Amino acid sequence: MTTDRRVLVHPDRAALAASVAARFLTKVIDLIEDEGEAHIVLTGGSVGIEVLAAIAGSPARNSIDWSQVHVWWGDERWLPRDDAERNEKQAREALLDHVPVDEAKVHPFPASDAGLSLEEAAAAYEAELRGAAREGDDHPVFAITFLGVGPDGHIASLFPEHDGPTVATAGVIAVRDSPKPPPERLSLTLPLINSSERIWLVLAGGDKAPALGLALAGASPSDVPVAGVLGRKRTVFFIDQAASAEVPESLIMPTSYWTGAMDQKDWMPGGS
């Protein structure tokens, strides 16, 4: 186990969403002040969307210069653009439609009705990532990447006992055999996800406890993909009480709630 991973436990999913939203708002304000912009990767899933809605519902959202926020996605279902099951659609309804983002800096995956094959769509998204990279880099520097975690330990559209978690290059893959519907999807690879400065995993429910426990105990990423997640600066699991049943005590932070002080460089070794 690595000391670069920490777990923050919240009493329920409402407190969880509110805490992550507060931390996100504070961190993005600081990132834009320090670096001029922030590249953020969004996730789908019920808890992930609840976090986005909590961000939209906070008065502090108006403190962010949203025109300097680049929005990406970790994965997407291969569905038509306006399909209600697309992560993009849900994120727009929860947050992006409520803040003044620059549409040129919102980067959804291609949709199934865009006239591309699944492989062409993966290549197109990878090209878009390269086009937004700083000189000398292959991809943007993701300041914060949100991830959900499935009961089977999957992240993005990287599923256990499938090829996705074992892809060794940083890029975008076409997924044709997802065990969850729809079977066709697009996903960032694990090396690209792990190039993120901060990875925030948000999960709730007792059905997530076994996979989380295995991941933190050092399971193989091919069996439990979330076990392979490790951000360059910080990896934080934001969970509710129900999901914490199998988390080692040594990894649980001593407080259940995020506060502004936790955003200071001495909150965890190496800064946040």
mmCIF file of C-alpha atoms in Angstrom:
data_model
loop_
_atom_site.group_PDB
_atom_site.id
_atom_site.type_symbol
_atom_site.label_atom_id
_atom_site.label_comp_id
_atom_site.label_asym_id
_atom_site.label_seq_id
_atom_site.Cartn_x
_atom_site.Cartn_y
_atom_site.Cartn_z
ATOM 1 C CA MET A 1 0.000 0.000 0.000
ATOM 2 C CA THR A 2 1.154 3.505 -0.737
ATOM 3 C CA THR A 3 0.984 6.547 1.497
ATOM 4 C CA ASP A 4 0.046 8.552 -1.607
ATOM 5 C CA ARG A 5 -3.499 7.230 -1.272
ATOM 6 C CA ARG A 6 -5.864 8.512 1.376
ATOM 7 C CA VAL A 7 -9.501 7.894 2.191
ATOM 8 C CA LEU A 8 -12.000 10.469 3.438
ATOM 9 C CA VAL A 9 -15.122 8.911 4.963
ATOM 10 C CA HIS A 10 -18.427 10.800 5.090
ATOM 11 C CA PRO A 11 -21.580 9.785 6.968
ATOM 12 C CA ASP A 12 -23.775 9.585 3.859
ATOM 13 C CA ARG A 13 -23.768 10.358 0.143
ATOM 14 C CA ALA A 14 -25.295 13.838 0.582
ATOM 15 C CA ALA A 15 -22.436 14.878 2.874
ATOM 16 C CA LEU A 16 -20.022 13.202 0.474
ATOM 17 C CA ALA A 17 -21.249 15.181 -2.547
ATOM 18 C CA ALA A 18 -21.232 18.460 -0.610
ATOM 19 C CA SER A 19 -17.694 17.890 0.677
ATOM 20 C CA VAL A 20 -16.238 17.038 -2.719
ATOM 21 C CA ALA A 21 -18.013 20.008 -4.298
ATOM 22 C CA ALA A 22 -16.556 22.384 -1.698
ATOM 23 C CA ARG A 23 -13.064 21.036 -2.182
ATOM 24 C CA PHE A 24 -13.380 21.226 -5.968
ATOM 25 C CA LEU A 25 -14.472 24.861 -5.904
ATOM 26 C CA THR A 26 -11.623 25.916 -3.622
ATOM 27 C CA LYS A 27 -9.021 23.965 -5.575
ATOM 28 C CA VAL A 28 -10.089 25.225 -9.012
ATOM 29 C CA ILE A 29 -10.046 28.834 -7.831
ATOM 30 C CA ASP A 30 -6.460 28.312 -6.656
ATOM 31 C CA LEU A 31 -5.433 26.486 -9.840
ATOM 32 C CA ILE A 32 -6.663 29.257 -12.100
ATOM 33 C CA GLU A 33 -5.025 31.898 -9.926
ATOM 34 C CA ASP A 34 -1.711 30.032 -10.011
ATOM 35 C CA GLU A 35 -1.702 28.588 -13.537
ATOM 36 C CA GLY A 36 -4.241 30.585 -15.515
ATOM 37 C CA GLU A 37 -6.366 27.567 -16.427
ATOM 38 C CA ALA A 38 -7.430 24.133 -15.222
ATOM 39 C CA HIS A 39 -8.041 20.905 -17.143
ATOM 40 C CA ILE A 40 -10.697 18.808 -15.399
ATOM 41 C CA VAL A 41 -11.822 15.274 -16.271
ATOM 42 C CA LEU A 42 -15.418 14.396 -15.383
ATOM 43 C CA THR A 43 -16.999 11.029 -14.693
ATOM 44 C CA GLY A 44 -20.500 9.642 -14.932
ATOM 45 C CA GLY A 45 -22.405 7.573 -12.418
ATOM 46 C CA SER A 46 -25.001 8.656 -9.906
ATOM 47 C CA VAL A 47 -22.608 9.915 -7.223
ATOM 48 C CA GLY A 48 -20.387 11.687 -9.750
ATOM 49 C CA ILE A 49 -23.382 13.543 -11.157
ATOM 50 C CA GLU A 50 -24.549 14.392 -7.628
ATOM 51 C CA VAL A 51 -21.178 16.044 -7.033
ATOM 52 C CA LEU A 52 -21.597 18.128 -10.201
ATOM 53 C CA ALA A 53 -25.078 19.167 -9.090
ATOM 54 C CA ALA A 54 -23.678 20.162 -5.675
ATOM 55 C CA ILE A 55 -21.072 22.325 -7.413
ATOM 56 C CA ALA A 56 -23.811 23.981 -9.460
ATOM 57 C CA GLY A 57 -25.882 24.552 -6.335
ATOM 58 C CA SER A 58 -23.117 26.273 -4.388
ATOM 59 C CA PRO A 59 -22.959 30.080 -4.337
ATOM 60 C CA ALA A 60 -19.169 29.698 -4.491
ATOM 61 C CA ARG A 61 -19.460 28.496 -8.092
ATOM 62 C CA ASN A 62 -19.532 32.156 -9.131
ATOM 63 C CA SER A 63 -16.018 32.619 -7.739
ATOM 64 C CA ILE A 64 -14.579 30.447 -10.525
ATOM 65 C CA ASP A 65 -13.565 31.920 -13.858
ATOM 66 C CA TRP A 66 -15.270 29.164 -15.816
ATOM 67 C CA SER A 67 -13.915 30.503 -19.100
ATOM 68 C CA GLN A 68 -10.514 29.142 -18.042
ATOM 69 C CA VAL A 69 -11.741 25.623 -17.262
ATOM 70 C CA HIS A 70 -11.191 22.866 -19.838
ATOM 71 C CA VAL A 71 -13.648 20.009 -19.422
ATOM 72 C CA TRP A 72 -12.855 16.449 -20.538
ATOM 73 C CA TRP A 73 -14.422 13.065 -19.815
ATOM 74 C CA GLY A 74 -12.838 9.836 -18.639
ATOM 75 C CA ASP A 75 -15.187 7.689 -20.694
ATOM 76 C CA GLU A 76 -18.399 7.769 -22.639
ATOM 77 C CA ARG A 77 -21.163 5.474 -23.789
ATOM 78 C CA TRP A 78 -21.332 5.052 -27.583
ATOM 79 C CA LEU A 79 -24.785 6.595 -27.977
ATOM 80 C CA PRO A 80 -26.342 9.469 -29.960
ATOM 81 C CA ARG A 81 -25.426 12.983 -28.815
ATOM 82 C CA ASP A 82 -28.716 13.728 -27.074
ATOM 83 C CA ASP A 83 -29.148 10.347 -25.418
ATOM 84 C CA ALA A 84 -29.970 10.766 -21.733
ATOM 85 C CA GLU A 85 -27.482 8.013 -20.809
ATOM 86 C CA ARG A 86 -24.451 9.850 -22.156
ATOM 87 C CA ASN A 87 -22.103 11.161 -19.464
ATOM 88 C CA GLU A 88 -21.861 14.424 -21.382
ATOM 89 C CA LYS A 89 -25.633 14.929 -21.362
ATOM 90 C CA GLN A 90 -25.870 14.265 -17.636
ATOM 91 C CA ALA A 91 -22.926 16.542 -16.829
ATOM 92 C CA ARG A 92 -24.415 19.369 -18.857
ATOM 93 C CA GLU A 93 -27.757 19.080 -17.093
ATOM 94 C CA ALA A 94 -26.157 18.867 -13.652
ATOM 95 C CA LEU A 95 -23.487 21.568 -13.996
ATOM 96 C CA LEU A 96 -22.257 22.809 -17.355
ATOM 97 C CA ASP A 97 -25.582 24.341 -18.433
ATOM 98 C CA HIS A 98 -25.554 26.419 -15.242
ATOM 99 C CA VAL A 99 -22.094 28.011 -15.439
ATOM 100 C CA PRO A 100 -20.465 30.219 -18.104
ATOM 101 C CA VAL A 101 -18.089 27.673 -19.598
ATOM 102 C CA ASP A 102 -16.356 28.424 -22.890
ATOM 103 C CA GLU A 103 -17.838 25.836 -25.263
ATOM 104 C CA ALA A 104 -14.553 25.770 -27.159
ATOM 105 C CA LYS A 105 -12.999 24.354 -23.982
ATOM 106 C CA VAL A 106 -15.637 21.672 -23.413
ATOM 107 C CA HIS A 107 -14.380 18.464 -24.980
ATOM 108 C CA PRO A 108 -17.013 15.692 -25.152
ATOM 109 C CA PHE A 109 -16.274 12.362 -26.744
ATOM 110 C CA PRO A 110 -17.731 11.929 -30.247
ATOM 111 C CA ALA A 111 -21.241 10.490 -30.308
ATOM 112 C CA SER A 112 -22.454 7.472 -32.229
ATOM 113 C CA ASP A 113 -24.382 9.720 -34.654
ATOM 114 C CA ALA A 114 -21.310 11.807 -35.536
ATOM 115 C CA GLY A 115 -20.528 9.772 -38.655
ATOM 116 C CA LEU A 116 -17.458 8.059 -37.221
ATOM 117 C CA SER A 117 -16.704 4.453 -36.410
ATOM 118 C CA LEU A 118 -15.876 3.642 -32.797
ATOM 119 C CA GLU A 119 -12.165 3.367 -33.626
ATOM 120 C CA GLU A 120 -12.243 6.640 -35.566
ATOM 121 C CA ALA A 121 -13.935 8.310 -32.604
ATOM 122 C CA ALA A 122 -11.185 7.092 -30.253
ATOM 123 C CA ALA A 123 -8.533 8.440 -32.631
ATOM 124 C CA ALA A 124 -10.369 11.758 -32.936
ATOM 125 C CA TYR A 125 -10.518 12.242 -29.165
ATOM 126 C CA GLU A 126 -6.856 11.393 -28.808
ATOM 127 C CA ALA A 127 -6.068 13.984 -31.503
ATOM 128 C CA GLU A 128 -8.148 16.547 -29.615
ATOM 129 C CA LEU A 129 -6.188 15.803 -26.458
ATOM 130 C CA ARG A 130 -2.894 16.258 -28.307
ATOM 131 C CA GLY A 131 -4.140 19.531 -29.740
ATOM 132 C CA ALA A 132 -4.796 20.912 -26.252
ATOM 133 C CA ALA A 133 -1.418 19.860 -24.835
ATOM 134 C CA ARG A 134 1.348 22.237 -23.903
ATOM 135 C CA GLU A 135 4.358 22.359 -26.162
ATOM 136 C CA GLY A 136 6.427 19.226 -25.674
ATOM 137 C CA ASP A 137 3.583 17.217 -24.137
ATOM 138 C CA ASP A 138 1.366 14.587 -25.713
ATOM 139 C CA HIS A 139 -1.718 15.385 -23.640
ATOM 140 C CA PRO A 140 -2.986 18.169 -21.372
ATOM 141 C CA VAL A 141 -1.995 18.149 -17.730
ATOM 142 C CA PHE A 142 -5.179 17.108 -15.944
ATOM 143 C CA ALA A 143 -5.357 19.059 -12.696
ATOM 144 C CA ILE A 144 -8.252 16.983 -11.326
ATOM 145 C CA THR A 145 -9.663 13.731 -12.672
ATOM 146 C CA PHE A 146 -12.904 12.480 -11.176
ATOM 147 C CA LEU A 147 -13.560 8.745 -11.213
ATOM 148 C CA GLY A 148 -16.413 6.591 -10.071
ATOM 149 C CA VAL A 149 -15.864 2.977 -9.074
ATOM 150 C CA GLY A 150 -18.166 0.080 -9.907
ATOM 151 C CA PRO A 151 -18.930 -2.813 -7.561
ATOM 152 C CA ASP A 152 -16.597 -4.898 -9.748
ATOM 153 C CA GLY A 153 -13.803 -2.343 -9.302
ATOM 154 C CA HIS A 154 -14.052 -0.875 -12.800
ATOM 155 C CA ILE A 155 -13.116 2.743 -13.475
ATOM 156 C CA ALA A 156 -14.024 4.784 -16.557
ATOM 157 C CA SER A 157 -14.800 1.974 -19.057
ATOM 158 C CA LEU A 158 -11.881 -0.219 -17.971
ATOM 159 C CA PHE A 159 -13.398 -3.492 -16.779
ATOM 160 C CA PRO A 160 -11.950 -6.496 -14.928
ATOM 161 C CA GLU A 161 -10.707 -9.373 -17.054
ATOM 162 C CA HIS A 162 -10.863 -7.250 -20.206
ATOM 163 C CA ASP A 163 -8.027 -5.762 -22.227
ATOM 164 C CA GLY A 164 -8.666 -2.142 -21.212
ATOM 165 C CA PRO A 165 -6.888 -2.082 -17.825
ATOM 166 C CA THR A 166 -3.744 -3.632 -19.307
ATOM 167 C CA VAL A 167 -3.220 -1.129 -22.157
ATOM 168 C CA ALA A 168 0.237 0.291 -21.502
ATOM 169 C CA THR A 169 0.067 3.505 -23.539
ATOM 170 C CA ALA A 170 -1.476 6.834 -22.566
ATOM 171 C CA GLY A 171 -4.347 7.370 -24.942
ATOM 172 C CA VAL A 172 -7.961 6.592 -25.824
ATOM 173 C CA ILE A 173 -9.393 3.154 -26.558
ATOM 174 C CA ALA A 174 -12.517 1.790 -28.183
ATOM 175 C CA VAL A 175 -14.379 -0.660 -25.950
ATOM 176 C CA ARG A 176 -16.605 -3.203 -27.707
ATOM 177 C CA ASP A 177 -17.369 -5.752 -25.025
ATOM 178 C CA SER A 178 -18.416 -3.812 -21.931
ATOM 179 C CA PRO A 179 -20.187 -6.053 -19.393
ATOM 180 C CA LYS A 180 -22.428 -3.060 -18.659
ATOM 181 C CA PRO A 181 -24.761 -1.723 -21.350
ATOM 182 C CA PRO A 182 -24.161 -0.344 -23.818
ATOM 183 C CA PRO A 183 -21.383 -2.722 -24.896
ATOM 184 C CA GLU A 184 -19.621 -0.101 -27.024
ATOM 185 C CA ARG A 185 -17.832 2.755 -25.268
ATOM 186 C CA LEU A 186 -14.823 5.065 -25.383
ATOM 187 C CA SER A 187 -12.349 5.380 -22.523
ATOM 188 C CA LEU A 188 -9.098 6.957 -21.463
ATOM 189 C CA THR A 189 -6.441 4.357 -20.687
ATOM 190 C CA LEU A 190 -5.039 3.823 -17.214
ATOM 191 C CA PRO A 191 -1.642 5.437 -18.037
ATOM 192 C CA LEU A 192 -3.422 8.566 -19.269
ATOM 193 C CA ILE A 193 -5.646 8.658 -16.190
ATOM 194 C CA ASN A 194 -2.563 8.267 -13.989
ATOM 195 C CA SER A 195 -0.877 11.217 -15.692
ATOM 196 C CA SER A 196 -3.371 13.394 -13.776
ATOM 197 C CA GLU A 197 -1.993 15.536 -10.977
ATOM 198 C CA ARG A 198 -4.918 14.669 -8.705
ATOM 199 C CA ILE A 199 -7.320 11.761 -8.979
ATOM 200 C CA TRP A 200 -10.456 12.007 -6.888
ATOM 201 C CA LEU A 201 -12.446 8.790 -6.667
ATOM 202 C CA VAL A 202 -15.997 9.282 -5.443
ATOM 203 C CA LEU A 203 -18.037 6.266 -4.383
ATOM 204 C CA ALA A 204 -20.883 5.360 -2.078
ATOM 205 C CA GLY A 205 -22.665 2.229 -0.947
ATOM 206 C CA GLY A 206 -21.829 -1.038 0.721
ATOM 207 C CA ASP A 207 -21.653 -2.797 -2.645
ATOM 208 C CA LYS A 208 -18.447 -0.845 -3.362
ATOM 209 C CA ALA A 209 -16.686 -1.899 -0.135
ATOM 210 C CA PRO A 210 -15.205 -5.212 -1.339
ATOM 211 C CA ALA A 211 -13.659 -3.743 -4.500
ATOM 212 C CA LEU A 212 -12.298 -0.753 -2.596
ATOM 213 C CA GLY A 213 -10.784 -2.993 0.053
ATOM 214 C CA LEU A 214 -9.105 -5.167 -2.585
ATOM 215 C CA ALA A 215 -7.781 -2.123 -4.421
ATOM 216 C CA LEU A 216 -6.217 -0.610 -1.325
ATOM 217 C CA ALA A 217 -4.749 -3.977 -0.367
ATOM 218 C CA GLY A 218 -2.817 -4.170 -3.629
ATOM 219 C CA ALA A 219 -4.968 -6.290 -5.956
ATOM 220 C CA SER A 220 -3.963 -6.658 -9.601
ATOM 221 C CA PRO A 221 -5.394 -3.892 -11.831
ATOM 222 C CA SER A 222 -6.383 -6.523 -14.392
ATOM 223 C CA ASP A 223 -8.667 -8.056 -11.748
ATOM 224 C CA VAL A 224 -9.650 -4.844 -9.937
ATOM 225 C CA PRO A 225 -8.908 -1.880 -12.257
ATOM 226 C CA VAL A 226 -9.253 0.740 -9.512
ATOM 227 C CA ALA A 227 -6.214 -0.859 -7.847
ATOM 228 C CA GLY A 228 -4.068 0.633 -10.614
ATOM 229 C CA VAL A 229 -5.118 4.240 -10.044
ATOM 230 C CA LEU A 230 -2.398 6.571 -8.781
ATOM 231 C CA GLY A 231 -2.243 10.287 -9.529
ATOM 232 C CA ARG A 232 1.058 12.109 -9.856
ATOM 233 C CA LYS A 233 0.431 14.333 -6.829
ATOM 234 C CA ARG A 234 -2.545 12.963 -4.978
ATOM 235 C CA THR A 235 -5.049 10.112 -5.020
ATOM 236 C CA VAL A 236 -8.029 10.555 -2.720
ATOM 237 C CA PHE A 237 -10.986 8.229 -2.207
ATOM 238 C CA PHE A 238 -14.033 10.212 -1.117
ATOM 239 C CA ILE A 239 -16.481 7.629 0.238
ATOM 240 C CA ASP A 240 -19.508 7.272 2.460
ATOM 241 C CA GLN A 241 -19.615 5.227 5.639
ATOM 242 C CA ALA A 242 -21.195 2.260 3.901
ATOM 243 C CA ALA A 243 -18.293 1.941 1.453
ATOM 244 C CA SER A 244 -15.649 2.050 4.185
ATOM 245 C CA ALA A 245 -16.176 -1.413 5.682
ATOM 246 C CA GLU A 246 -13.004 -2.935 4.231
ATOM 247 C CA VAL A 247 -10.715 0.099 4.145
ATOM 248 C CA PRO A 248 -7.502 -0.250 6.221
ATOM 249 C CA GLU A 249 -7.593 2.109 9.217
ATOM 250 C CA SER A 250 -4.133 3.417 8.334
ATOM 251 C CA LEU A 251 -5.481 4.970 5.134
ATOM 252 C CA ILE A 252 -8.485 6.765 6.626
ATOM 253 C CA MET A 253 -7.931 10.437 7.317
ATOM 254 C CA PRO A 254 -8.695 11.459 10.916
ATOM 255 C CA THR A 255 -11.561 13.736 9.906
ATOM 256 C CA SER A 256 -14.738 12.871 8.050
ATOM 257 C CA TYR A 257 -15.189 16.320 6.558
ATOM 258 C CA TRP A 258 -13.187 18.445 4.198
ATOM 259 C CA THR A 259 -12.299 21.906 5.454
ATOM 260 C CA GLY A 260 -10.387 24.756 3.879
ATOM 261 C CA ALA A 261 -7.357 23.914 5.995
ATOM 262 C CA MET A 262 -7.133 20.563 4.239
ATOM 263 C CA ASP A 263 -6.267 22.370 1.031
ATOM 264 C CA GLN A 264 -3.017 23.610 2.527
ATOM 265 C CA LYS A 265 0.259 21.982 1.544
ATOM 266 C CA ASP A 266 0.576 20.311 4.934
ATOM 267 C CA TRP A 267 -2.787 18.546 4.689
ATOM 268 C CA MET A 268 -1.084 15.503 3.205
ATOM 269 C CA PRO A 269 2.568 14.929 2.345
ATOM 270 C CA GLY A 270 3.432 16.498 -0.983
ATOM 271 C CA GLY A 271 0.563 18.959 -1.051
ATOM 272 C CA SER A 272 -2.880 18.561 -2.573
#
